[in-house]
Amino acid sequence: MKIAMMALLFVASGASAHVAALGEFQTKPILADLKDLRALNIPVMAKDEGVEVGYAVVTPLMLQRIQERAHTVGKCGGFEDLSGDVMLQSHGFDHMLTELAKIKEQNDLYERAPFKALALEKNAGIVAALSEVSENNLRSYVQWLSSFPNRNNKDPQPNRHVTEMKMRLEAMLGNATIPYEISEITHSSTKQNTLKVRLPGSARPNEIIVLGGHLDSINQSWGGTKAAPGADDNASGSANLIEALRILMEKPQPQRSIEFFWYAGEESGLLGSAEIAKQYKAENKDVVAVLQLDMTLLPGSGELVVGSMTDFTSSWMRDYLKALNETYLNAKIVDDKCGYGCSDHASWNRQGYPALMPFEATFKASNKNIHTANDVITPESNFKHSAVFTKIAVVLGMDLANSSARQPY
Ligand code: BES
Ligand code: ZN
C-alpha cells in the first residue's frame, strides 16, 4: 500500500529514475513544516494551512534534505516521525488533519473570546516557595545529568541514568510531607523508560497538571566524539523539574494531582510522551494543563527573557503564563514559534490537551551547541535565568493545582 502510494508520488514528482529502487526504500510518514516540504518539492499528502504543517511519506534521502534545510534555517531535525503512530495507521492522514484543525479551532475560539479573566491573586505562600528555588541545586543537577556519556534511547544501556535518577528522587522524596507515587513507565516504541512522580490531589485527584521535560539526549554531529552531555537539551529542564518537586513535596497537598514526567526518547521523535499522551486520551483522563520544559539554560535573548512557543500550545495557557509572570516573576515573555512539533508538548497537544512551552530564548537565539558533545555547562550557562522555569512549574503546582480554572473551551 505504502509502496504503491510512493510509486504514484514519484511518477507525479518526475523522479522516475528512482522508481526501480522503490522496494528497497524504507519510507516513513512524517509531519513537517509546510514551507520546508514545498521548498524541497516533497509531495505533500495532506496539509493544514492554518497550522502550517504537512504530512508526507518520505525516503531517507528526502529526510536528509529536510534535515539539511532545517539546519540552514536554524532548526534541528525539522520533522516529526510518525512511524508507529496508531491513529495514523488506523485512520489515515485526513483524520489526523481534521483532529489537528479541531484543536486549532479550540484555541482560536479562545483567542476570539470577549474577555480574558486571567489575573492571579498574589499568594504569600507561593512567594515564599519561589524564594526557595536554588540556583546551586540546579547547577548540581545539570552537572550530574550531563556527566553521563549520553542519555540516548538507542544506547546499549538506555536506562542507566533513569535508574540512577529514580534512586536519587526516592532518596529526596524521603523528606516529602505529602503522599507521592514514583514509577518507571516502559514503552513499546523504545527500550528507554519514562520516569514519573505523581502527587495525588486531595480534593480533585482526577484533574491532572502535567509538569514534564525529556531526560534523554542525542549527538547528531558527524565524526568527533559521540558524547551527548545534553546540558541545555535537556538536563536543564529536567533539573528545573527536580527542583520544583523538591519544593512542592514539602508544601500542603495540592487539590488537583500533579504529575511529573521525565520522558524517554524525545530526541528520536517524541516517543515516550506520544505513548503516554495517547494512553491518557484513550483512558479519558482529565489533563487540565501540560507544562513542557525543554532547554532553559542559555539566555540567548537576554537574561530573564523567555520565549513562549505559540505552535502546538494553548492560548489559554500562554495567557496564564503572562498572568503568572506579572504577579510573580517579572521576566519578559516573548511569543515565538518552533515551526514544527519540536518537543513533547506537541504529543499532548495532538491529543487535545492544553500545553505550554516556555523556552530559554526566541527560537533563533537558542543554543547552537545542542545535539553535539559541546552541549555542556559553559560560562554562558545562566542558572538565574534557568531558575525562572522552575518558578513557572512551582506556580502551576501551587496556584493552578489549587484552583478550578481550566481552558474555557
Ligand atoms: N530541545 C529540542 C527542540 C528545540 C531545539 C526547540 C531548538 C527550540 C530550539 C528537542 O529536544 C529536539 O531536538 N527536538 C527535535 C524534534 C523531535 C520531534 C525529534 C528537533 O528539533 O529536531
Ligand atoms: Zn534536542
Tab-separated table of C-alpha atoms and ligand atoms in Angstrom:
chain	number	residue	atom	x	y	z
A	1	MET	CA	0.000	0.000	0.000
A	2	LYS	CA	2.702	2.460	1.052
A	3	ILE	CA	4.894	1.401	-1.860
A	4	ALA	CA	2.060	1.866	-4.325
A	5	MET	CA	1.484	5.329	-2.933
A	6	MET	CA	5.135	6.151	-3.208
A	7	ALA	CA	5.337	4.920	-6.796
A	8	LEU	CA	2.489	7.250	-7.646
A	9	LEU	CA	4.131	10.159	-5.930
A	10	PHE	CA	7.403	9.538	-7.664
A	11	VAL	CA	5.803	9.482	-11.062
A	12	ALA	CA	3.982	12.651	-10.140
A	13	SER	CA	7.162	14.361	-8.989
A	14	GLY	CA	9.035	13.209	-12.065
A	15	ALA	CA	11.716	11.230	-10.245
A	16	SER	CA	11.007	8.096	-12.224
A	17	ALA	CA	14.661	7.085	-12.268
A	18	HIS	CA	14.275	6.088	-8.646
A	19	VAL	CA	11.158	4.063	-9.073
A	20	ALA	CA	13.020	0.824	-9.747
A	21	ALA	CA	14.661	1.015	-6.353
A	22	LEU	CA	11.480	1.808	-4.502
A	23	GLY	CA	11.153	-1.597	-2.940
A	24	GLU	CA	14.416	-1.079	-1.094
A	25	PHE	CA	13.412	2.238	0.382
A	26	GLN	CA	12.471	2.453	3.989
A	27	THR	CA	9.852	5.151	3.775
A	28	LYS	CA	8.350	6.833	6.779
A	29	PRO	CA	5.387	9.081	7.366
A	30	ILE	CA	6.317	12.445	8.798
A	31	LEU	CA	4.864	15.744	9.836
A	32	ALA	CA	6.885	18.787	8.779
A	33	ASP	CA	6.716	22.496	8.167
A	34	LEU	CA	4.652	23.053	5.044
A	35	LYS	CA	7.114	25.671	3.785
A	36	ASP	CA	10.017	23.214	4.055
A	37	LEU	CA	8.157	20.463	2.223
A	38	ARG	CA	7.222	22.861	-0.560
A	39	ALA	CA	10.676	24.374	-0.838
A	40	LEU	CA	12.116	20.885	-1.247
A	41	ASN	CA	9.464	19.728	-3.716
A	42	ILE	CA	8.431	16.897	-1.461
A	43	PRO	CA	4.913	15.732	-2.286
A	44	VAL	CA	2.531	16.833	0.447
A	45	MET	CA	-0.169	14.232	1.011
A	46	ALA	CA	-2.296	16.313	3.318
A	47	LYS	CA	-1.866	19.722	4.814
A	48	ASP	CA	-3.295	22.317	7.086
A	49	GLU	CA	-2.550	25.881	6.017
A	50	GLY	CA	-3.712	27.177	9.370
A	51	VAL	CA	-1.158	25.295	11.446
A	52	GLU	CA	1.280	25.299	8.507
A	53	VAL	CA	2.082	21.630	8.693
A	54	GLY	CA	2.028	18.981	6.038
A	55	TYR	CA	2.127	15.217	6.038
A	56	ALA	CA	4.431	13.391	3.680
A	57	VAL	CA	5.798	9.899	3.242
A	58	VAL	CA	9.496	10.286	2.720
A	59	THR	CA	12.554	8.300	1.746
A	60	PRO	CA	15.815	8.518	3.690
A	61	LEU	CA	17.110	10.914	1.035
A	62	MET	CA	14.150	13.240	1.411
A	63	LEU	CA	14.550	13.074	5.155
A	64	GLN	CA	18.172	14.078	4.829
A	65	ARG	CA	17.196	17.049	2.654
A	66	ILE	CA	14.635	18.163	5.219
A	67	GLN	CA	17.248	17.878	7.947
A	68	GLU	CA	19.831	19.815	5.930
A	69	ARG	CA	17.349	22.568	5.187
A	70	ALA	CA	16.234	22.653	8.790
A	71	HIS	CA	19.842	23.147	9.851
A	72	THR	CA	20.360	26.049	7.455
A	73	VAL	CA	17.288	27.805	8.787
A	74	GLY	CA	18.321	27.135	12.367
A	75	LYS	CA	16.067	24.204	13.268
A	76	CYS	CA	17.232	20.828	14.497
A	77	GLY	CA	15.530	17.867	12.903
A	78	GLY	CA	12.728	19.838	11.353
A	79	PHE	CA	10.279	16.984	11.173
A	80	GLU	CA	8.277	14.659	13.344
A	81	ASP	CA	8.495	10.922	12.727
A	82	LEU	CA	5.034	9.376	12.644
A	83	SER	CA	6.105	5.755	12.115
A	84	GLY	CA	4.241	3.617	14.580
A	85	ASP	CA	1.533	6.230	15.090
A	86	VAL	CA	-1.546	4.139	15.708
A	87	MET	CA	-4.047	6.861	14.842
A	88	LEU	CA	-2.318	7.436	11.520
A	89	GLN	CA	-2.283	3.739	10.709
A	90	SER	CA	-5.927	3.200	11.550
A	91	HIS	CA	-7.494	6.478	10.389
A	92	GLY	CA	-5.123	7.984	7.830
A	93	PHE	CA	-3.753	11.460	7.256
A	94	ASP	CA	-7.012	13.229	6.665
A	95	HIS	CA	-8.394	12.158	10.004
A	96	MET	CA	-5.218	13.345	11.724
A	97	LEU	CA	-5.510	16.672	9.997
A	98	THR	CA	-9.146	17.059	10.997
A	99	GLU	CA	-8.127	16.380	14.595
A	100	LEU	CA	-5.326	18.917	14.371
A	101	ALA	CA	-7.657	21.509	12.862
A	102	LYS	CA	-10.173	20.884	15.681
A	103	ILE	CA	-7.522	21.618	18.265
A	104	LYS	CA	-6.554	24.789	16.453
A	105	GLU	CA	-10.203	25.841	16.245
A	106	GLN	CA	-10.461	25.336	20.021
A	107	ASN	CA	-7.517	27.667	20.513
A	108	ASP	CA	-8.823	30.214	18.040
A	109	LEU	CA	-12.161	30.257	19.824
A	110	TYR	CA	-10.379	31.223	22.995
A	111	GLU	CA	-8.399	33.892	21.201
A	112	ARG	CA	-11.642	35.418	19.911
A	113	ALA	CA	-13.229	35.316	23.372
A	114	PRO	CA	-14.507	38.738	24.504
A	115	PHE	CA	-12.544	38.849	27.733
A	116	LYS	CA	-9.749	37.023	29.423
A	117	ALA	CA	-10.322	36.917	33.148
A	118	LEU	CA	-6.755	35.981	33.861
A	119	ALA	CA	-5.162	37.750	36.746
A	120	LEU	CA	-3.536	35.831	39.533
A	121	GLU	CA	-4.079	36.842	43.114
A	122	LYS	CA	-0.705	37.121	44.808
A	123	ASN	CA	-0.326	34.499	47.489
A	124	ALA	CA	2.272	34.807	50.272
A	125	GLY	CA	2.806	31.032	50.401
A	126	ILE	CA	3.691	30.988	46.728
A	127	VAL	CA	6.020	33.982	47.073
A	128	ALA	CA	7.830	32.170	49.897
A	129	ALA	CA	8.047	28.947	47.844
A	130	LEU	CA	9.588	30.823	44.919
A	131	SER	CA	12.352	32.126	47.153
A	132	GLU	CA	13.320	28.527	47.903
A	133	VAL	CA	14.415	27.878	44.305
A	134	SER	CA	18.152	27.249	44.471
A	135	GLU	CA	20.469	28.050	41.562
A	136	ASN	CA	23.144	25.895	43.215
A	137	ASN	CA	20.814	22.905	43.212
A	138	LEU	CA	20.043	23.470	39.535
A	139	ARG	CA	23.745	23.609	38.724
A	140	SER	CA	24.488	20.385	40.557
A	141	TYR	CA	21.573	18.509	38.935
A	142	VAL	CA	22.671	19.656	35.456
A	143	GLN	CA	26.292	18.784	36.251
A	144	TRP	CA	25.303	15.308	37.346
A	145	LEU	CA	22.968	14.572	34.412
A	146	SER	CA	25.411	15.886	31.805
A	147	SER	CA	28.191	13.702	33.201
A	148	PHE	CA	26.675	10.524	31.698
A	149	PRO	CA	28.378	9.688	28.343
A	150	ASN	CA	24.911	10.025	26.832
A	151	ARG	CA	21.266	9.560	27.777
A	152	ASN	CA	20.254	8.329	24.368
A	153	ASN	CA	17.384	5.897	23.942
A	154	LYS	CA	19.399	3.839	21.421
A	155	ASP	CA	22.384	3.380	23.725
A	156	PRO	CA	23.019	-0.267	24.664
A	157	GLN	CA	22.240	0.799	28.225
A	158	PRO	CA	19.432	3.293	27.631
A	159	ASN	CA	18.240	3.336	31.248
A	160	ARG	CA	21.446	3.829	33.225
A	161	HIS	CA	20.621	7.425	34.081
A	162	VAL	CA	16.907	6.645	34.530
A	163	THR	CA	17.666	4.034	37.203
A	164	GLU	CA	20.090	6.349	38.956
A	165	MET	CA	17.693	9.274	38.819
A	166	LYS	CA	14.906	7.143	40.271
A	167	MET	CA	17.149	6.251	43.213
A	168	ARG	CA	18.028	9.886	43.768
A	169	LEU	CA	14.410	11.000	43.599
A	170	GLU	CA	13.392	8.262	46.019
A	171	ALA	CA	16.034	9.487	48.454
A	172	MET	CA	14.844	13.073	48.055
A	173	LEU	CA	11.184	12.079	48.414
A	174	GLY	CA	12.074	10.591	51.794
A	175	ASN	CA	11.564	14.161	53.068
A	176	ALA	CA	8.148	14.557	51.443
A	177	THR	CA	5.338	15.639	53.749
A	178	ILE	CA	2.559	14.725	51.288
A	179	PRO	CA	1.645	11.465	49.505
A	180	TYR	CA	3.573	10.564	46.348
A	181	GLU	CA	3.989	7.699	43.898
A	182	ILE	CA	7.111	7.132	41.829
A	183	SER	CA	7.246	4.767	38.858
A	184	GLU	CA	9.106	3.893	35.683
A	185	ILE	CA	6.954	3.674	32.566
A	186	THR	CA	8.068	1.223	29.882
A	187	HIS	CA	7.337	1.877	26.208
A	188	SER	CA	6.737	-0.157	23.081
A	189	SER	CA	8.476	2.299	20.735
A	190	THR	CA	11.733	2.450	22.713
A	191	LYS	CA	13.662	0.438	25.299
A	192	GLN	CA	14.139	3.577	27.351
A	193	ASN	CA	11.783	4.264	30.251
A	194	THR	CA	9.989	7.428	31.292
A	195	LEU	CA	10.189	8.382	34.952
A	196	LYS	CA	7.014	9.575	36.639
A	197	VAL	CA	6.270	11.094	40.045
A	198	ARG	CA	2.650	11.651	40.966
A	199	LEU	CA	1.478	13.879	43.802
A	200	PRO	CA	-2.167	12.837	44.131
A	201	GLY	CA	-4.652	15.657	44.631
A	202	SER	CA	-6.562	15.985	47.898
A	203	ALA	CA	-9.870	17.290	46.511
A	204	ARG	CA	-9.990	16.608	42.754
A	205	PRO	CA	-7.386	13.914	42.092
A	206	ASN	CA	-8.765	13.205	38.618
A	207	GLU	CA	-7.801	16.680	37.448
A	208	ILE	CA	-4.167	16.497	36.421
A	209	ILE	CA	-1.446	19.113	35.994
A	210	VAL	CA	1.433	17.636	33.980
A	211	LEU	CA	4.918	19.054	34.556
A	212	GLY	CA	7.352	17.445	32.122
A	213	GLY	CA	10.536	17.509	30.114
A	214	HIS	CA	12.684	14.992	28.274
A	215	LEU	CA	15.527	13.321	30.092
A	216	ASP	CA	17.184	11.781	27.008
A	217	SER	CA	19.962	13.370	24.945
A	218	ILE	CA	21.434	12.856	21.471
A	219	ASN	CA	24.564	13.566	19.480
A	220	GLN	CA	23.744	14.261	15.840
A	221	SER	CA	27.112	15.567	14.715
A	222	TRP	CA	29.306	13.811	12.178
A	223	GLY	CA	32.604	12.441	13.405
A	224	GLY	CA	34.244	13.542	16.621
A	225	THR	CA	33.245	12.145	19.956
A	226	LYS	CA	29.760	10.742	20.202
A	227	ALA	CA	29.276	12.085	23.698
A	228	ALA	CA	25.838	13.575	24.295
A	229	PRO	CA	26.038	15.543	27.557
A	230	GLY	CA	22.845	17.450	26.748
A	231	ALA	CA	23.351	20.029	29.488
A	232	ASP	CA	20.952	22.542	27.990
A	233	ASP	CA	18.987	19.979	25.951
A	234	ASN	CA	17.611	18.841	28.294
A	235	ALA	CA	19.393	18.334	31.594
A	236	SER	CA	18.296	21.924	32.269
A	237	GLY	CA	14.548	21.363	32.007
A	238	SER	CA	14.924	18.048	33.837
A	239	ALA	CA	16.766	19.842	36.645
A	240	ASN	CA	14.049	22.521	36.813
A	241	LEU	CA	11.521	19.762	37.421
A	242	ILE	CA	13.589	18.072	40.152
A	243	GLU	CA	13.891	21.416	41.930
A	244	ALA	CA	10.158	22.104	41.570
A	245	LEU	CA	9.404	18.663	43.022
A	246	ARG	CA	11.773	19.266	45.937
A	247	ILE	CA	9.840	22.404	46.815
A	248	LEU	CA	6.297	21.147	46.157
A	249	MET	CA	6.734	17.890	48.093
A	250	GLU	CA	7.013	19.880	51.340
A	251	LYS	CA	4.001	22.096	50.694
A	252	PRO	CA	0.354	21.334	51.566
A	253	GLN	CA	-1.120	18.604	49.398
A	254	PRO	CA	-2.468	20.154	46.162
A	255	GLN	CA	-6.186	19.870	45.409
A	256	ARG	CA	-5.517	18.649	41.906
A	257	SER	CA	-2.984	15.936	41.090
A	258	ILE	CA	0.436	16.976	39.885
A	259	GLU	CA	2.284	14.536	37.627
A	260	PHE	CA	5.963	14.998	36.881
A	261	PHE	CA	7.364	13.261	33.799
A	262	TRP	CA	10.951	12.848	32.676
A	263	TYR	CA	10.249	11.481	29.205
A	264	ALA	CA	12.133	8.833	27.243
A	265	GLY	CA	13.179	9.029	23.589
A	266	GLU	CA	12.098	12.589	22.806
A	267	GLU	CA	15.127	13.057	20.570
A	268	SER	CA	14.086	10.085	18.450
A	269	GLY	CA	10.625	11.505	17.725
A	270	LEU	CA	8.773	12.344	20.967
A	271	LEU	CA	8.485	8.607	21.631
A	272	GLY	CA	7.773	8.436	25.362
A	273	SER	CA	5.394	11.386	25.533
A	274	ALA	CA	3.486	10.286	22.433
A	275	GLU	CA	2.680	6.916	24.030
A	276	ILE	CA	1.723	8.466	27.349
A	277	ALA	CA	-0.482	11.217	25.898
A	278	LYS	CA	-2.271	8.714	23.668
A	279	GLN	CA	-2.895	6.417	26.600
A	280	TYR	CA	-4.197	9.274	28.751
A	281	LYS	CA	-6.581	10.241	25.982
A	282	ALA	CA	-7.700	6.634	25.496
A	283	GLU	CA	-8.424	6.436	29.234
A	284	ASN	CA	-10.258	9.749	29.053
A	285	LYS	CA	-8.008	11.343	31.684
A	286	ASP	CA	-8.690	14.947	32.573
A	287	VAL	CA	-5.370	16.691	31.965
A	288	VAL	CA	-6.044	20.339	32.747
A	289	ALA	CA	-2.626	21.690	31.798
A	290	VAL	CA	0.707	20.482	30.456
A	291	LEU	CA	3.982	22.300	31.057
A	292	GLN	CA	6.930	21.329	28.856
A	293	LEU	CA	10.404	22.406	29.930
A	294	ASP	CA	12.999	21.786	27.224
A	295	MET	CA	16.147	23.993	27.153
A	296	THR	CA	16.216	26.664	29.841
A	297	LEU	CA	19.916	27.347	30.419
A	298	LEU	CA	21.160	29.747	27.743
A	299	PRO	CA	19.625	33.230	27.868
A	300	GLY	CA	20.115	33.841	24.127
A	301	SER	CA	17.626	36.720	24.038
A	302	GLY	CA	18.811	38.214	27.319
A	303	GLU	CA	18.621	37.252	30.985
A	304	LEU	CA	15.019	36.602	32.082
A	305	VAL	CA	13.719	36.833	28.504
A	306	VAL	CA	11.515	33.786	27.995
A	307	GLY	CA	10.237	32.571	24.631
A	308	SER	CA	6.672	31.274	24.666
A	309	MET	CA	6.077	28.914	21.760
A	310	THR	CA	2.733	29.610	20.128
A	311	ASP	CA	2.542	26.498	17.954
A	312	PHE	CA	1.206	23.233	19.427
A	313	THR	CA	0.318	25.107	22.615
A	314	SER	CA	-2.842	26.515	24.170
A	315	SER	CA	-3.503	30.247	24.028
A	316	TRP	CA	-5.245	29.962	27.400
A	317	MET	CA	-2.062	28.568	28.951
A	318	ARG	CA	0.040	31.212	27.249
A	319	ASP	CA	-2.193	33.898	28.790
A	320	TYR	CA	-1.900	32.117	32.113
A	321	LEU	CA	1.909	32.286	31.771
A	322	LYS	CA	1.746	36.017	31.111
A	323	ALA	CA	-0.532	36.497	34.110
A	324	LEU	CA	1.668	34.485	36.459
A	325	ASN	CA	4.683	36.358	35.184
A	326	GLU	CA	3.061	39.706	36.036
A	327	THR	CA	2.168	38.548	39.520
A	328	TYR	CA	5.268	36.594	40.488
A	329	LEU	CA	8.232	36.679	38.100
A	330	ASN	CA	8.783	39.969	36.305
A	331	ALA	CA	10.513	38.197	33.460
A	332	LYS	CA	9.878	39.201	29.841
A	333	ILE	CA	7.689	36.850	27.840
A	334	VAL	CA	8.158	36.924	24.059
A	335	ASP	CA	5.896	34.950	21.731
A	336	ASP	CA	7.693	32.824	19.154
A	337	LYS	CA	7.353	29.584	17.193
A	338	CYS	CA	9.296	26.385	16.616
A	339	GLY	CA	7.505	25.829	13.312
A	340	TYR	CA	7.104	22.097	13.949
A	341	GLY	CA	6.339	19.822	16.877
A	342	CYS	CA	9.733	20.451	18.429
A	343	SER	CA	9.184	18.843	21.822
A	344	ASP	CA	6.872	16.735	23.992
A	345	HIS	CA	4.189	19.424	24.340
A	346	ALA	CA	3.232	18.538	20.749
A	347	SER	CA	2.383	14.985	21.860
A	348	TRP	CA	-0.136	16.305	24.383
A	349	ASN	CA	-1.457	18.975	22.046
A	350	ARG	CA	-2.063	16.309	19.428
A	351	GLN	CA	-4.412	14.592	21.894
A	352	GLY	CA	-6.273	17.835	22.543
A	353	TYR	CA	-4.717	18.726	25.901
A	354	PRO	CA	-3.746	22.362	26.699
A	355	ALA	CA	0.032	22.697	26.612
A	356	LEU	CA	2.632	25.375	27.325
A	357	MET	CA	6.271	25.582	26.228
A	358	PRO	CA	8.256	28.380	27.821
A	359	PHE	CA	11.726	28.375	26.289
A	360	GLU	CA	15.193	29.794	27.038
A	361	ALA	CA	15.023	32.412	24.262
A	362	THR	CA	13.460	33.032	20.894
A	363	PHE	CA	13.912	30.087	18.546
A	364	LYS	CA	16.618	31.843	16.526
A	365	ALA	CA	18.588	32.862	19.595
A	366	SER	CA	18.606	29.372	21.089
A	367	ASN	CA	21.697	27.337	21.902
A	368	LYS	CA	23.604	26.297	18.769
A	369	ASN	CA	25.587	23.581	20.542
A	370	ILE	CA	22.690	21.251	21.241
A	371	HIS	CA	22.930	17.702	19.901
A	372	THR	CA	26.737	17.896	19.996
A	373	ALA	CA	29.446	16.985	22.503
A	374	ASN	CA	29.659	20.713	23.282
A	375	ASP	CA	26.278	20.952	24.970
A	376	VAL	CA	27.920	21.308	28.374
A	377	ILE	CA	27.840	23.865	31.177
A	378	THR	CA	29.760	26.920	29.895
A	379	PRO	CA	30.383	30.436	31.203
A	380	GLU	CA	27.233	31.474	29.278
A	381	SER	CA	25.060	28.964	31.157
A	382	ASN	CA	22.839	31.027	33.406
A	383	PHE	CA	21.207	29.385	36.395
A	384	LYS	CA	19.430	32.536	37.476
A	385	HIS	CA	17.732	32.534	34.079
A	386	SER	CA	17.008	28.814	34.342
A	387	ALA	CA	15.503	29.285	37.819
A	388	VAL	CA	12.625	31.201	36.208
A	389	PHE	CA	11.432	27.938	34.664
A	390	THR	CA	11.380	26.124	37.999
A	391	LYS	CA	9.336	29.049	39.289
A	392	ILE	CA	6.818	28.641	36.474
A	393	ALA	CA	6.438	24.984	37.478
A	394	VAL	CA	6.060	25.911	41.163
A	395	VAL	CA	3.317	28.452	40.403
A	396	LEU	CA	1.447	25.888	38.320
A	397	GLY	CA	1.852	23.444	41.220
A	398	MET	CA	0.595	25.879	43.848
A	399	ASP	CA	-1.818	28.175	42.022
A	400	LEU	CA	-3.350	26.199	39.153
A	401	ALA	CA	-3.262	22.938	41.105
A	402	ASN	CA	-5.303	24.596	43.865
A	403	SER	CA	-7.834	26.333	41.666
A	404	SER	CA	-10.649	25.213	39.446
A	405	ALA	CA	-9.508	27.316	36.486
A	406	ARG	CA	-9.297	25.496	33.206
A	407	GLN	CA	-9.226	26.199	29.471
A	408	PRO	CA	-12.678	27.685	28.776
A	409	TYR	CA	-13.340	25.727	25.608
B	1	BES	N1	15.049	20.829	22.545
B	1	BES	C1	14.850	20.425	21.192
B	1	BES	C2	13.850	21.299	20.460
B	1	BES	C3	14.296	22.700	20.165
B	1	BES	C4	15.526	22.951	19.599
B	1	BES	C5	13.433	23.726	20.413
B	1	BES	C6	15.905	24.260	19.321
B	1	BES	C7	13.795	25.029	20.123
B	1	BES	C8	15.047	25.290	19.576
B	1	BES	C9	14.330	18.998	21.152
B	1	BES	O1	14.960	18.167	22.072
B	1	BES	C10	14.595	18.419	19.779
B	1	BES	O2	15.722	18.288	19.420
B	1	BES	N2	13.530	18.127	19.046
B	1	BES	C11	13.652	17.605	17.718
B	1	BES	C12	12.308	17.198	17.190
B	1	BES	C13	11.865	15.836	17.602
B	1	BES	C14	10.489	15.555	17.019
B	1	BES	C15	12.839	14.748	17.203
B	1	BES	C16	14.178	18.645	16.755
B	1	BES	O3	14.001	19.835	16.989
B	1	BES	O4	14.753	18.243	15.765
B	2	ZN	ZN	17.024	18.029	21.296
